[in-house]
Amino acid sequence: MSAKSQLHEMLQRGETVVAPGAYDPLTGRIVQRMGFKACYVGGWMTGAHLATTEPLTTLTEQVEVGRKVARAVDIPVIVDADAGFGEPLQVVRAVHEYEEAGIAAIHIEDQVYPKRASYHRGLEHVVPREEFLAKIRYALKARRDRDFLIIARSDAGHAAGGSWQEAVARLQAAAELGADAIMPLTRTSEQMEQLRSLMPNPPAPMLTTAYFNGPSVKEMEALGFRIIIYPIATIAAAVSAIMDLYAGVRDAGECRFDPQKAQSVRSEIEAAIGLPEYYKLEDETTERRG
């Protein structure tokens, strides 16, 4: 079964899909080896990985990161498609590019485009409802594979002049158009509960983002969410570990990393990249003796 079909079927069965973040093929492999059934390539994470920012990343860059992760794993990859990278015309191309890259699902949001860096400091702006719905409508028309899922995301609950009521109205309208899932951008358990009170019977499976020290998976499930993504945690944990390690080198001239743990981590990396299989192949060919 293809990765696209896996995600579609999990949602049809009513399963909860937990998708940790992956910003490169190795992190995607690690997510898969840990037993998760999907992974997520977020725009913020891609921007950070490229040492720029999400509003400055291009469709080509985001598709390529998604393609590399999808090629490295057998589980579905969900990708942040930002605001569709333009108007409906550009959305159509984006859908085709993500489909061809082997991505299982994308979410398209109602933020203004070009995106603004100030979004990351809480200055959020969304386009009029009909402009957003036009993007969803043409994204649905553009897809060639029914197992490729289109997720409608609304940031209207946080935007200037917006409201949770407006976010709900947008997402309900997107679901009526045929969106496979909906994503109200919630950041706290209080916001999730407020959203749930406004939409007690979601018209499509709901996706939410998980944050540090936020609600547990079970708590988010109880609030009706069926796709739970971790958009920042992976790269934040990696950067934190790197800074801790090299602070010791900078301050004391010592690389403080337990040798046994280091060897264990190296072994896990080598297993994740398939090195034992490469050894086996060489044992049967170039390293064969006798």
PDB file of C-alpha atoms in Angstrom:
ATOM      1  CA  MET A   1       0.000   0.000   0.000  1.00  0.00           C
ATOM      2  CA  SER A   2       1.352   3.428  -0.920  1.00  0.00           C
ATOM      3  CA  ALA A   3       2.112   5.973   1.767  1.00  0.00           C
ATOM      4  CA  LYS A   4      -0.696   8.171   0.416  1.00  0.00           C
ATOM      5  CA  SER A   5      -3.170   5.313   0.719  1.00  0.00           C
ATOM      6  CA  GLN A   6      -1.980   4.559   4.258  1.00  0.00           C
ATOM      7  CA  LEU A   7      -2.864   8.031   5.520  1.00  0.00           C
ATOM      8  CA  HIS A   8      -6.195   8.095   3.725  1.00  0.00           C
ATOM      9  CA  GLU A   9      -7.182   4.709   5.143  1.00  0.00           C
ATOM     10  CA  MET A  10      -6.075   5.562   8.686  1.00  0.00           C
ATOM     11  CA  LEU A  11      -8.353   8.591   8.658  1.00  0.00           C
ATOM     12  CA  GLN A  12     -11.230   6.636   7.154  1.00  0.00           C
ATOM     13  CA  ARG A  13     -10.881   4.097   9.977  1.00  0.00           C
ATOM     14  CA  GLY A  14     -11.034   6.906  12.531  1.00  0.00           C
ATOM     15  CA  GLU A  15      -7.472   6.368  13.760  1.00  0.00           C
ATOM     16  CA  THR A  16      -5.447   9.115  15.387  1.00  0.00           C
ATOM     17  CA  VAL A  17      -2.310   9.920  13.398  1.00  0.00           C
ATOM     18  CA  VAL A  18       0.646  11.310  15.360  1.00  0.00           C
ATOM     19  CA  ALA A  19       3.218  12.881  13.026  1.00  0.00           C
ATOM     20  CA  PRO A  20       6.497  14.092  14.569  1.00  0.00           C
ATOM     21  CA  GLY A  21       8.479  16.680  12.641  1.00  0.00           C
ATOM     22  CA  ALA A  22      11.205  15.737  10.161  1.00  0.00           C
ATOM     23  CA  TYR A  23      13.426  18.276   8.444  1.00  0.00           C
ATOM     24  CA  ASP A  24      15.675  15.899   6.501  1.00  0.00           C
ATOM     25  CA  PRO A  25      15.818  12.223   5.476  1.00  0.00           C
ATOM     26  CA  LEU A  26      17.625  11.131   8.651  1.00  0.00           C
ATOM     27  CA  THR A  27      15.060  12.635  11.015  1.00  0.00           C
ATOM     28  CA  GLY A  28      12.331  11.087   8.871  1.00  0.00           C
ATOM     29  CA  ARG A  29      13.971   7.673   9.198  1.00  0.00           C
ATOM     30  CA  ILE A  30      14.289   8.082  12.960  1.00  0.00           C
ATOM     31  CA  VAL A  31      10.597   8.961  13.249  1.00  0.00           C
ATOM     32  CA  GLN A  32       9.736   5.837  11.256  1.00  0.00           C
ATOM     33  CA  ARG A  33      12.080   3.584  13.254  1.00  0.00           C
ATOM     34  CA  MET A  34      10.449   4.795  16.464  1.00  0.00           C
ATOM     35  CA  GLY A  35       7.155   3.368  15.293  1.00  0.00           C
ATOM     36  CA  PHE A  36       5.233   6.466  14.263  1.00  0.00           C
ATOM     37  CA  LYS A  37       2.834   6.061  11.356  1.00  0.00           C
ATOM     38  CA  ALA A  38       3.475   9.443   9.721  1.00  0.00           C
ATOM     39  CA  CYS A  39       5.855  12.395   9.809  1.00  0.00           C
ATOM     40  CA  TYR A  40       5.510  16.105   9.168  1.00  0.00           C
ATOM     41  CA  VAL A  41       7.631  18.607   7.237  1.00  0.00           C
ATOM     42  CA  GLY A  42       6.775  22.079   8.526  1.00  0.00           C
ATOM     43  CA  GLY A  43       7.500  25.418   6.907  1.00  0.00           C
ATOM     44  CA  TRP A  44       9.033  26.971  10.020  1.00  0.00           C
ATOM     45  CA  MET A  45      11.336  23.990  10.369  1.00  0.00           C
ATOM     46  CA  THR A  46      12.404  24.109   6.724  1.00  0.00           C
ATOM     47  CA  GLY A  47      13.136  27.823   6.996  1.00  0.00           C
ATOM     48  CA  ALA A  48      15.237  27.245  10.104  1.00  0.00           C
ATOM     49  CA  HIS A  49      17.019  24.271   8.532  1.00  0.00           C
ATOM     50  CA  LEU A  50      17.968  26.467   5.562  1.00  0.00           C
ATOM     51  CA  ALA A  51      19.085  29.258   7.934  1.00  0.00           C
ATOM     52  CA  THR A  52      16.529  31.678   6.565  1.00  0.00           C
ATOM     53  CA  THR A  53      12.843  31.963   7.480  1.00  0.00           C
ATOM     54  CA  GLU A  54       9.647  30.343   6.272  1.00  0.00           C
ATOM     55  CA  PRO A  55       8.388  33.452   4.413  1.00  0.00           C
ATOM     56  CA  LEU A  56      11.589  33.407   2.320  1.00  0.00           C
ATOM     57  CA  THR A  57      11.487  29.736   1.374  1.00  0.00           C
ATOM     58  CA  THR A  58      10.224  28.855  -2.077  1.00  0.00           C
ATOM     59  CA  LEU A  59       7.881  26.192  -3.374  1.00  0.00           C
ATOM     60  CA  THR A  60      10.859  24.412  -4.920  1.00  0.00           C
ATOM     61  CA  GLU A  61      12.767  24.345  -1.625  1.00  0.00           C
ATOM     62  CA  GLN A  62       9.825  23.080   0.414  1.00  0.00           C
ATOM     63  CA  VAL A  63       8.896  20.442  -2.158  1.00  0.00           C
ATOM     64  CA  GLU A  64      12.493  19.237  -2.311  1.00  0.00           C
ATOM     65  CA  VAL A  65      12.727  18.784   1.454  1.00  0.00           C
ATOM     66  CA  GLY A  66       9.443  16.881   1.378  1.00  0.00           C
ATOM     67  CA  ARG A  67      10.619  14.776  -1.560  1.00  0.00           C
ATOM     68  CA  LYS A  68      13.845  13.779   0.190  1.00  0.00           C
ATOM     69  CA  VAL A  69      12.014  12.797   3.368  1.00  0.00           C
ATOM     70  CA  ALA A  70       9.332  10.874   1.453  1.00  0.00           C
ATOM     71  CA  ARG A  71      11.988   8.990  -0.508  1.00  0.00           C
ATOM     72  CA  ALA A  72      13.695   7.928   2.731  1.00  0.00           C
ATOM     73  CA  VAL A  73      10.618   6.561   4.518  1.00  0.00           C
ATOM     74  CA  ASP A  74       7.708   4.200   3.940  1.00  0.00           C
ATOM     75  CA  ILE A  75       5.254   6.152   6.089  1.00  0.00           C
ATOM     76  CA  PRO A  76       3.058   9.045   4.912  1.00  0.00           C
ATOM     77  CA  VAL A  77       4.647  12.496   4.843  1.00  0.00           C
ATOM     78  CA  ILE A  78       2.455  15.531   5.543  1.00  0.00           C
ATOM     79  CA  VAL A  79       3.887  18.849   4.323  1.00  0.00           C
ATOM     80  CA  ASP A  80       3.176  22.495   5.067  1.00  0.00           C
ATOM     81  CA  ALA A  81       2.250  24.116   1.740  1.00  0.00           C
ATOM     82  CA  ASP A  82       2.003  27.577   3.318  1.00  0.00           C
ATOM     83  CA  ALA A  83      -0.586  29.753   1.548  1.00  0.00           C
ATOM     84  CA  GLY A  84      -0.271  27.717  -1.635  1.00  0.00           C
ATOM     85  CA  PHE A  85       2.631  29.918  -2.790  1.00  0.00           C
ATOM     86  CA  GLY A  86       0.364  32.409  -4.517  1.00  0.00           C
ATOM     87  CA  GLU A  87      -3.047  32.693  -6.112  1.00  0.00           C
ATOM     88  CA  PRO A  88      -5.154  29.746  -7.370  1.00  0.00           C
ATOM     89  CA  LEU A  89      -2.937  29.429 -10.460  1.00  0.00           C
ATOM     90  CA  GLN A  90       0.153  28.921  -8.305  1.00  0.00           C
ATOM     91  CA  VAL A  91      -1.795  26.619  -5.971  1.00  0.00           C
ATOM     92  CA  VAL A  92      -2.500  24.302  -8.911  1.00  0.00           C
ATOM     93  CA  ARG A  93       1.196  24.024  -9.667  1.00  0.00           C
ATOM     94  CA  ALA A  94       2.004  23.466  -5.988  1.00  0.00           C
ATOM     95  CA  VAL A  95      -0.457  20.571  -5.801  1.00  0.00           C
ATOM     96  CA  HIS A  96       1.096  18.934  -8.863  1.00  0.00           C
ATOM     97  CA  GLU A  97       4.626  19.363  -7.487  1.00  0.00           C
ATOM     98  CA  TYR A  98       3.776  17.862  -4.092  1.00  0.00           C
ATOM     99  CA  GLU A  99       1.889  14.961  -5.665  1.00  0.00           C
ATOM    100  CA  GLU A 100       4.815  14.163  -7.946  1.00  0.00           C
ATOM    101  CA  ALA A 101       7.187  14.302  -4.961  1.00  0.00           C
ATOM    102  CA  GLY A 102       5.379  11.438  -3.232  1.00  0.00           C
ATOM    103  CA  ILE A 103       3.835  13.538  -0.472  1.00  0.00           C
ATOM    104  CA  ALA A 104       0.714  12.105   1.184  1.00  0.00           C
ATOM    105  CA  ALA A 105      -0.958  15.359   2.252  1.00  0.00           C
ATOM    106  CA  ILE A 106      -0.486  19.118   2.302  1.00  0.00           C
ATOM    107  CA  HIS A 107      -2.161  21.866   4.253  1.00  0.00           C
ATOM    108  CA  ILE A 108      -2.979  25.222   2.681  1.00  0.00           C
ATOM    109  CA  GLU A 109      -3.629  28.223   4.915  1.00  0.00           C
ATOM    110  CA  ASP A 110      -5.427  31.547   4.655  1.00  0.00           C
ATOM    111  CA  GLN A 111      -2.480  33.815   5.464  1.00  0.00           C
ATOM    112  CA  VAL A 112      -1.554  36.635   3.111  1.00  0.00           C
ATOM    113  CA  TYR A 113       0.980  35.833   0.405  1.00  0.00           C
ATOM    114  CA  PRO A 114       3.822  36.708   0.139  1.00  0.00           C
ATOM    115  CA  LYS A 115       4.082  35.653   3.749  1.00  0.00           C
ATOM    116  CA  ARG A 116       5.465  38.140   6.252  1.00  0.00           C
ATOM    117  CA  ALA A 117       8.261  37.452   8.724  1.00  0.00           C
ATOM    118  CA  SER A 118       6.300  39.325  11.399  1.00  0.00           C
ATOM    119  CA  TYR A 119       3.906  36.370  11.503  1.00  0.00           C
ATOM    120  CA  HIS A 120       6.483  34.738  13.766  1.00  0.00           C
ATOM    121  CA  ARG A 121       6.110  37.531  16.343  1.00  0.00           C
ATOM    122  CA  GLY A 122       2.345  37.337  16.386  1.00  0.00           C
ATOM    123  CA  LEU A 123       1.423  39.913  13.737  1.00  0.00           C
ATOM    124  CA  GLU A 124      -0.888  37.750  11.662  1.00  0.00           C
ATOM    125  CA  HIS A 125      -2.967  38.638   8.618  1.00  0.00           C
ATOM    126  CA  VAL A 126      -5.367  36.539   6.587  1.00  0.00           C
ATOM    127  CA  VAL A 127      -6.956  36.999   3.181  1.00  0.00           C
ATOM    128  CA  PRO A 128     -10.726  37.379   2.735  1.00  0.00           C
ATOM    129  CA  ARG A 129     -12.699  34.169   3.146  1.00  0.00           C
ATOM    130  CA  GLU A 130     -13.557  33.776  -0.542  1.00  0.00           C
ATOM    131  CA  GLU A 131      -9.914  34.111  -1.602  1.00  0.00           C
ATOM    132  CA  PHE A 132      -8.980  31.296   0.758  1.00  0.00           C
ATOM    133  CA  LEU A 133     -11.838  29.094  -0.397  1.00  0.00           C
ATOM    134  CA  ALA A 134     -10.868  29.659  -4.037  1.00  0.00           C
ATOM    135  CA  LYS A 135      -7.434  28.223  -3.263  1.00  0.00           C
ATOM    136  CA  ILE A 136      -8.964  25.158  -1.619  1.00  0.00           C
ATOM    137  CA  ARG A 137     -11.410  24.711  -4.499  1.00  0.00           C
ATOM    138  CA  TYR A 138      -8.671  24.767  -7.131  1.00  0.00           C
ATOM    139  CA  ALA A 139      -6.337  22.608  -5.065  1.00  0.00           C
ATOM    140  CA  LEU A 140      -9.038  19.935  -4.948  1.00  0.00           C
ATOM    141  CA  LYS A 141      -9.617  20.244  -8.700  1.00  0.00           C
ATOM    142  CA  ALA A 142      -5.893  20.046  -9.421  1.00  0.00           C
ATOM    143  CA  ARG A 143      -5.069  16.803  -7.642  1.00  0.00           C
ATOM    144  CA  ARG A 144      -4.799  13.714  -9.806  1.00  0.00           C
ATOM    145  CA  ASP A 145      -4.634  11.110  -7.027  1.00  0.00           C
ATOM    146  CA  ARG A 146      -7.637  10.852  -4.717  1.00  0.00           C
ATOM    147  CA  ASP A 147      -5.359   9.513  -1.967  1.00  0.00           C
ATOM    148  CA  PHE A 148      -3.418  12.796  -1.993  1.00  0.00           C
ATOM    149  CA  LEU A 149      -5.093  14.729   0.804  1.00  0.00           C
ATOM    150  CA  ILE A 150      -5.827  18.455   0.883  1.00  0.00           C
ATOM    151  CA  ILE A 151      -6.052  19.942   4.379  1.00  0.00           C
ATOM    152  CA  ALA A 152      -7.573  23.402   4.828  1.00  0.00           C
ATOM    153  CA  ARG A 153      -5.933  25.509   7.539  1.00  0.00           C
ATOM    154  CA  SER A 154      -7.255  28.747   9.007  1.00  0.00           C
ATOM    155  CA  ASP A 155      -5.244  31.202  11.086  1.00  0.00           C
ATOM    156  CA  ALA A 156      -8.232  33.546  11.434  1.00  0.00           C
ATOM    157  CA  GLY A 157      -8.506  32.884  15.163  1.00  0.00           C
ATOM    158  CA  HIS A 158      -5.226  34.742  15.728  1.00  0.00           C
ATOM    159  CA  ALA A 159      -5.263  37.269  12.893  1.00  0.00           C
ATOM    160  CA  ALA A 160      -5.821  41.003  13.046  1.00  0.00           C
ATOM    161  CA  GLY A 161      -9.557  41.539  12.695  1.00  0.00           C
ATOM    162  CA  GLY A 162     -10.202  37.807  12.851  1.00  0.00           C
ATOM    163  CA  SER A 163     -12.035  35.573  15.303  1.00  0.00           C
ATOM    164  CA  TRP A 164     -12.526  31.926  16.167  1.00  0.00           C
ATOM    165  CA  GLN A 165     -16.026  32.191  14.740  1.00  0.00           C
ATOM    166  CA  GLU A 166     -14.545  33.277  11.420  1.00  0.00           C
ATOM    167  CA  ALA A 167     -12.006  30.432  11.505  1.00  0.00           C
ATOM    168  CA  VAL A 168     -14.816  27.936  12.081  1.00  0.00           C
ATOM    169  CA  ALA A 169     -16.882  29.405   9.232  1.00  0.00           C
ATOM    170  CA  ARG A 170     -13.923  29.143   6.859  1.00  0.00           C
ATOM    171  CA  LEU A 171     -13.133  25.564   7.801  1.00  0.00           C
ATOM    172  CA  GLN A 172     -16.741  24.435   7.572  1.00  0.00           C
ATOM    173  CA  ALA A 173     -16.968  25.991   4.105  1.00  0.00           C
ATOM    174  CA  ALA A 174     -13.698  24.312   3.082  1.00  0.00           C
ATOM    175  CA  ALA A 175     -15.035  20.945   4.237  1.00  0.00           C
ATOM    176  CA  GLU A 176     -18.191  21.523   2.190  1.00  0.00           C
ATOM    177  CA  LEU A 177     -15.961  22.032  -0.848  1.00  0.00           C
ATOM    178  CA  GLY A 178     -14.391  18.632  -0.189  1.00  0.00           C
ATOM    179  CA  ALA A 179     -11.297  19.323   1.925  1.00  0.00           C
ATOM    180  CA  ASP A 180     -10.147  16.002   3.390  1.00  0.00           C
ATOM    181  CA  ALA A 181      -9.270  17.483   6.783  1.00  0.00           C
ATOM    182  CA  ILE A 182      -9.336  20.852   8.498  1.00  0.00           C
ATOM    183  CA  MET A 183      -6.721  22.619  10.596  1.00  0.00           C
ATOM    184  CA  PRO A 184      -7.727  25.371  12.998  1.00  0.00           C
ATOM    185  CA  LEU A 185      -4.439  26.871  14.194  1.00  0.00           C
ATOM    186  CA  THR A 186      -4.588  26.353  17.954  1.00  0.00           C
ATOM    187  CA  ARG A 187      -1.674  26.806  20.326  1.00  0.00           C
ATOM    188  CA  THR A 188      -3.091  26.106  23.794  1.00  0.00           C
ATOM    189  CA  SER A 189      -5.538  23.713  25.404  1.00  0.00           C
ATOM    190  CA  GLU A 190      -7.837  26.684  26.095  1.00  0.00           C
ATOM    191  CA  GLN A 191      -7.925  27.543  22.396  1.00  0.00           C
ATOM    192  CA  MET A 192      -8.574  23.903  21.524  1.00  0.00           C
ATOM    193  CA  GLU A 193     -11.477  23.788  23.971  1.00  0.00           C
ATOM    194  CA  GLN A 194     -12.887  27.061  22.642  1.00  0.00           C
ATOM    195  CA  LEU A 195     -12.664  25.753  19.105  1.00  0.00           C
ATOM    196  CA  ARG A 196     -14.386  22.537  20.126  1.00  0.00           C
ATOM    197  CA  SER A 197     -17.253  24.454  21.751  1.00  0.00           C
ATOM    198  CA  LEU A 198     -17.789  26.379  18.507  1.00  0.00           C
ATOM    199  CA  MET A 199     -17.562  23.245  16.371  1.00  0.00           C
ATOM    200  CA  PRO A 200     -18.827  20.283  18.440  1.00  0.00           C
ATOM    201  CA  ASN A 201     -19.320  18.132  15.327  1.00  0.00           C
ATOM    202  CA  PRO A 202     -16.351  18.742  13.002  1.00  0.00           C
ATOM    203  CA  PRO A 203     -17.268  18.318   9.322  1.00  0.00           C
ATOM    204  CA  ALA A 204     -13.935  16.600   8.583  1.00  0.00           C
ATOM    205  CA  PRO A 205     -11.004  15.128  10.548  1.00  0.00           C
ATOM    206  CA  MET A 206      -9.218  17.886  12.455  1.00  0.00           C
ATOM    207  CA  LEU A 207      -5.465  18.468  12.599  1.00  0.00           C
ATOM    208  CA  THR A 208      -3.717  20.291  15.416  1.00  0.00           C
ATOM    209  CA  THR A 209      -0.196  21.298  16.330  1.00  0.00           C
ATOM    210  CA  ALA A 210       1.417  20.004  19.518  1.00  0.00           C
ATOM    211  CA  TYR A 211       3.647  22.335  21.507  1.00  0.00           C
ATOM    212  CA  PHE A 212       6.060  21.945  24.417  1.00  0.00           C
ATOM    213  CA  ASN A 213       4.353  21.116  27.708  1.00  0.00           C
ATOM    214  CA  GLY A 214       0.984  21.316  26.002  1.00  0.00           C
ATOM    215  CA  PRO A 215      -1.922  18.878  26.066  1.00  0.00           C
ATOM    216  CA  SER A 216      -1.097  15.182  25.756  1.00  0.00           C
ATOM    217  CA  VAL A 217      -2.034  13.107  22.732  1.00  0.00           C
ATOM    218  CA  LYS A 218      -4.930  11.582  24.689  1.00  0.00           C
ATOM    219  CA  GLU A 219      -6.162  15.038  25.697  1.00  0.00           C
ATOM    220  CA  MET A 220      -6.029  16.254  22.107  1.00  0.00           C
ATOM    221  CA  GLU A 221      -7.835  13.111  20.976  1.00  0.00           C
ATOM    222  CA  ALA A 222     -10.556  13.796  23.539  1.00  0.00           C
ATOM    223  CA  LEU A 223     -11.001  17.257  22.010  1.00  0.00           C
ATOM    224  CA  GLY A 224     -11.662  15.673  18.631  1.00  0.00           C
ATOM    225  CA  PHE A 225      -8.308  15.984  16.865  1.00  0.00           C
ATOM    226  CA  ARG A 226      -7.315  13.109  14.573  1.00  0.00           C
ATOM    227  CA  ILE A 227      -3.987  14.332  13.179  1.00  0.00           C
ATOM    228  CA  ILE A 228      -1.425  15.650  15.658  1.00  0.00           C
ATOM    229  CA  ILE A 229       1.752  17.210  14.298  1.00  0.00           C
ATOM    230  CA  TYR A 230       4.924  18.372  16.055  1.00  0.00           C
ATOM    231  CA  PRO A 231       6.136  21.281  13.898  1.00  0.00           C
ATOM    232  CA  ILE A 232       9.055  22.593  15.968  1.00  0.00           C
ATOM    233  CA  ALA A 233      10.084  20.021  18.589  1.00  0.00           C
ATOM    234  CA  THR A 234      12.476  17.983  16.417  1.00  0.00           C
ATOM    235  CA  ILE A 235      14.740  20.798  15.325  1.00  0.00           C
ATOM    236  CA  ALA A 236      14.484  22.535  18.714  1.00  0.00           C
ATOM    237  CA  ALA A 237      15.680  19.371  20.464  1.00  0.00           C
ATOM    238  CA  ALA A 238      18.536  18.971  17.974  1.00  0.00           C
ATOM    239  CA  VAL A 239      19.700  22.583  18.346  1.00  0.00           C
ATOM    240  CA  SER A 240      19.467  22.367  22.142  1.00  0.00           C
ATOM    241  CA  ALA A 241      21.638  19.236  22.204  1.00  0.00           C
ATOM    242  CA  ILE A 242      24.210  20.775  19.850  1.00  0.00           C
ATOM    243  CA  MET A 243      24.453  23.950  21.925  1.00  0.00           C
ATOM    244  CA  ASP A 244      24.836  21.982  25.158  1.00  0.00           C
ATOM    245  CA  LEU A 245      27.573  19.817  23.662  1.00  0.00           C
ATOM    246  CA  TYR A 246      29.662  22.614  22.194  1.00  0.00           C
ATOM    247  CA  ALA A 247      29.243  24.890  25.195  1.00  0.00           C
ATOM    248  CA  GLY A 248      31.486  22.372  26.955  1.00  0.00           C
ATOM    249  CA  VAL A 249      34.055  22.580  24.170  1.00  0.00           C
ATOM    250  CA  ARG A 250      33.966  26.386  24.142  1.00  0.00           C
ATOM    251  CA  ASP A 251      34.040  26.875  27.906  1.00  0.00           C
ATOM    252  CA  ALA A 252      36.156  23.975  29.126  1.00  0.00           C
ATOM    253  CA  GLY A 253      37.759  22.538  26.016  1.00  0.00           C
ATOM    254  CA  GLU A 254      35.978  19.228  26.645  1.00  0.00           C
ATOM    255  CA  CYS A 255      33.517  17.290  24.512  1.00  0.00           C
ATOM    256  CA  ARG A 256      31.271  16.005  27.275  1.00  0.00           C
ATOM    257  CA  PHE A 257      29.355  13.144  25.747  1.00  0.00           C
ATOM    258  CA  ASP A 258      29.195   9.760  27.410  1.00  0.00           C
ATOM    259  CA  PRO A 259      31.201   7.376  25.152  1.00  0.00           C
ATOM    260  CA  GLN A 260      28.722   4.528  25.560  1.00  0.00           C
ATOM    261  CA  LYS A 261      25.816   6.777  24.658  1.00  0.00           C
ATOM    262  CA  ALA A 262      27.771   8.196  21.727  1.00  0.00           C
ATOM    263  CA  GLN A 263      28.390   4.694  20.396  1.00  0.00           C
ATOM    264  CA  SER A 264      24.745   3.796  20.889  1.00  0.00           C
ATOM    265  CA  VAL A 265      23.637   6.901  18.977  1.00  0.00           C
ATOM    266  CA  ARG A 266      26.113   6.160  16.199  1.00  0.00           C
ATOM    267  CA  SER A 267      24.783   2.610  15.930  1.00  0.00           C
ATOM    268  CA  GLU A 268      21.224   3.931  15.706  1.00  0.00           C
ATOM    269  CA  ILE A 269      22.219   6.354  12.947  1.00  0.00           C
ATOM    270  CA  GLU A 270      24.006   3.616  11.017  1.00  0.00           C
ATOM    271  CA  ALA A 271      20.977   1.355  11.314  1.00  0.00           C
ATOM    272  CA  ALA A 272      18.691   4.189  10.209  1.00  0.00           C
ATOM    273  CA  ILE A 273      20.731   4.868   7.074  1.00  0.00           C
ATOM    274  CA  GLY A 274      20.922   1.171   6.188  1.00  0.00           C
ATOM    275  CA  LEU A 275      24.621   0.554   6.772  1.00  0.00           C
ATOM    276  CA  PRO A 276      24.170  -3.102   7.886  1.00  0.00           C
ATOM    277  CA  GLU A 277      22.466  -3.856   4.542  1.00  0.00           C
ATOM    278  CA  TYR A 278      25.366  -2.221   2.708  1.00  0.00           C
ATOM    279  CA  TYR A 279      27.822  -4.366   4.660  1.00  0.00           C
ATOM    280  CA  LYS A 280      25.858  -7.465   3.670  1.00  0.00           C
ATOM    281  CA  LEU A 281      25.933  -6.509   0.000  1.00  0.00           C
ATOM    282  CA  GLU A 282      29.691  -5.949   0.085  1.00  0.00           C
ATOM    283  CA  ASP A 283      30.223  -9.230   1.953  1.00  0.00           C
ATOM    284  CA  GLU A 284      28.502 -10.939  -0.970  1.00  0.00           C
ATOM    285  CA  THR A 285      30.497  -9.029  -3.613  1.00  0.00           C
ATOM    286  CA  THR A 286      33.545  -6.796  -3.201  1.00  0.00           C
ATOM    287  CA  GLU A 287      34.511  -8.069   0.274  1.00  0.00           C
ATOM    288  CA  ARG A 288      33.828 -11.709  -0.484  1.00  0.00           C
ATOM    289  CA  ARG A 289      36.650 -14.059   0.451  1.00  0.00           C
ATOM    290  CA  GLY A 290      37.467 -17.476  -0.955  1.00  0.00           C
TER     291      GLY A 290
END
